[in-house]
């Protein structure tokens, strides 16, 4: 065979071994490997041309011995490098830096927990849009045209008719337009207000909206659902109380408190010694809201409630400043 005849394979092997064993660095070793074992090496070319068993055995034998020599030399060079490092005072037996495992952001953990509880009660998780029309965010929710919350000082406007939603309540509107009742949904997501960041305010925050629309719903259903939800979240011994309030899109409207889940209602710093923690807003869907989405309030009734996720996270973990959620300092986030 030509390729066999043209090369003195004994000399080839000796020359290769000399180059491999004499390599003084990883790159020299690599050069030798490429030259004598690489795809374009005489050995590789001859191996590709081999047609008979004897030549194959000869060449494969050379290849195996050279590969073993490369490995051995690699090992030697590594040991030499380690020893050199050790001589210079570096302790090469110290374990490497552990790779930090990622984890879900605390707010994401709580959001998922909330979603799971609602899923367990038969609710649909609704993925609302953060950009809303002024009609969805205000008008359809029967918010007064002159209300200060509409002003440029409180709301981020994208143009005259479009805003970054200031609460998750516009999801009520879209959901009622897109679904045929009965509707049971929970919509968690980011909301935006032009607040200056401080310990308890952030221009971006997370709210959760819950909406139930069905026939024959009563205020007792609202109360029962809120109670069941917060017991699932904070423990079965929690109680809920409602205080009358006002929202443009609910009538009647309430704000609800949960017995303090830090002290159990006895009174502590977290609940300002009242035993109660303010949790969110709720109410009976206003008939005008139903009319705005072409539902007949004589046929359909509903309740809605909303609350913030940061507040829950802060209270539950005793965090003093909500800016920590957005600063993404791993020393803080890694604790949860
Ligand atoms: N959207 C209201 C807020 O941002 C909360 C709310 C939701 C009130 C649903 C009533 C019903 O404060």
Short mmCIF file of N, CA and C in Angstrom, two decimals, residues 48 105 117 260 290:
data_model
loop_
_atom_site.label_atom_id
_atom_site.label_comp_id
_atom_site.label_asym_id
_atom_site.label_seq_id
_atom_site.Cartn_x
_atom_site.Cartn_y
_atom_site.Cartn_z
N UNK A 48 -7.07 6.16 7.04
CA UNK A 48 -8.25 6.27 6.17
C UNK A 48 -8.09 5.42 4.91
N UNK A 105 -37.11 34.17 42.95
CA UNK A 105 -37.24 35.40 43.73
C UNK A 105 -38.38 35.23 44.74
N UNK A 117 -53.06 28.22 45.56
CA UNK A 117 -54.23 28.20 46.45
C UNK A 117 -55.49 28.45 45.63
N UNK A 260 -53.26 39.23 62.76
CA UNK A 260 -51.81 39.30 62.60
C UNK A 260 -51.21 37.90 62.62
N UNK A 290 -70.69 45.91 35.12
CA UNK A 290 -71.27 44.85 34.28
C UNK A 290 -71.83 45.43 32.99
#
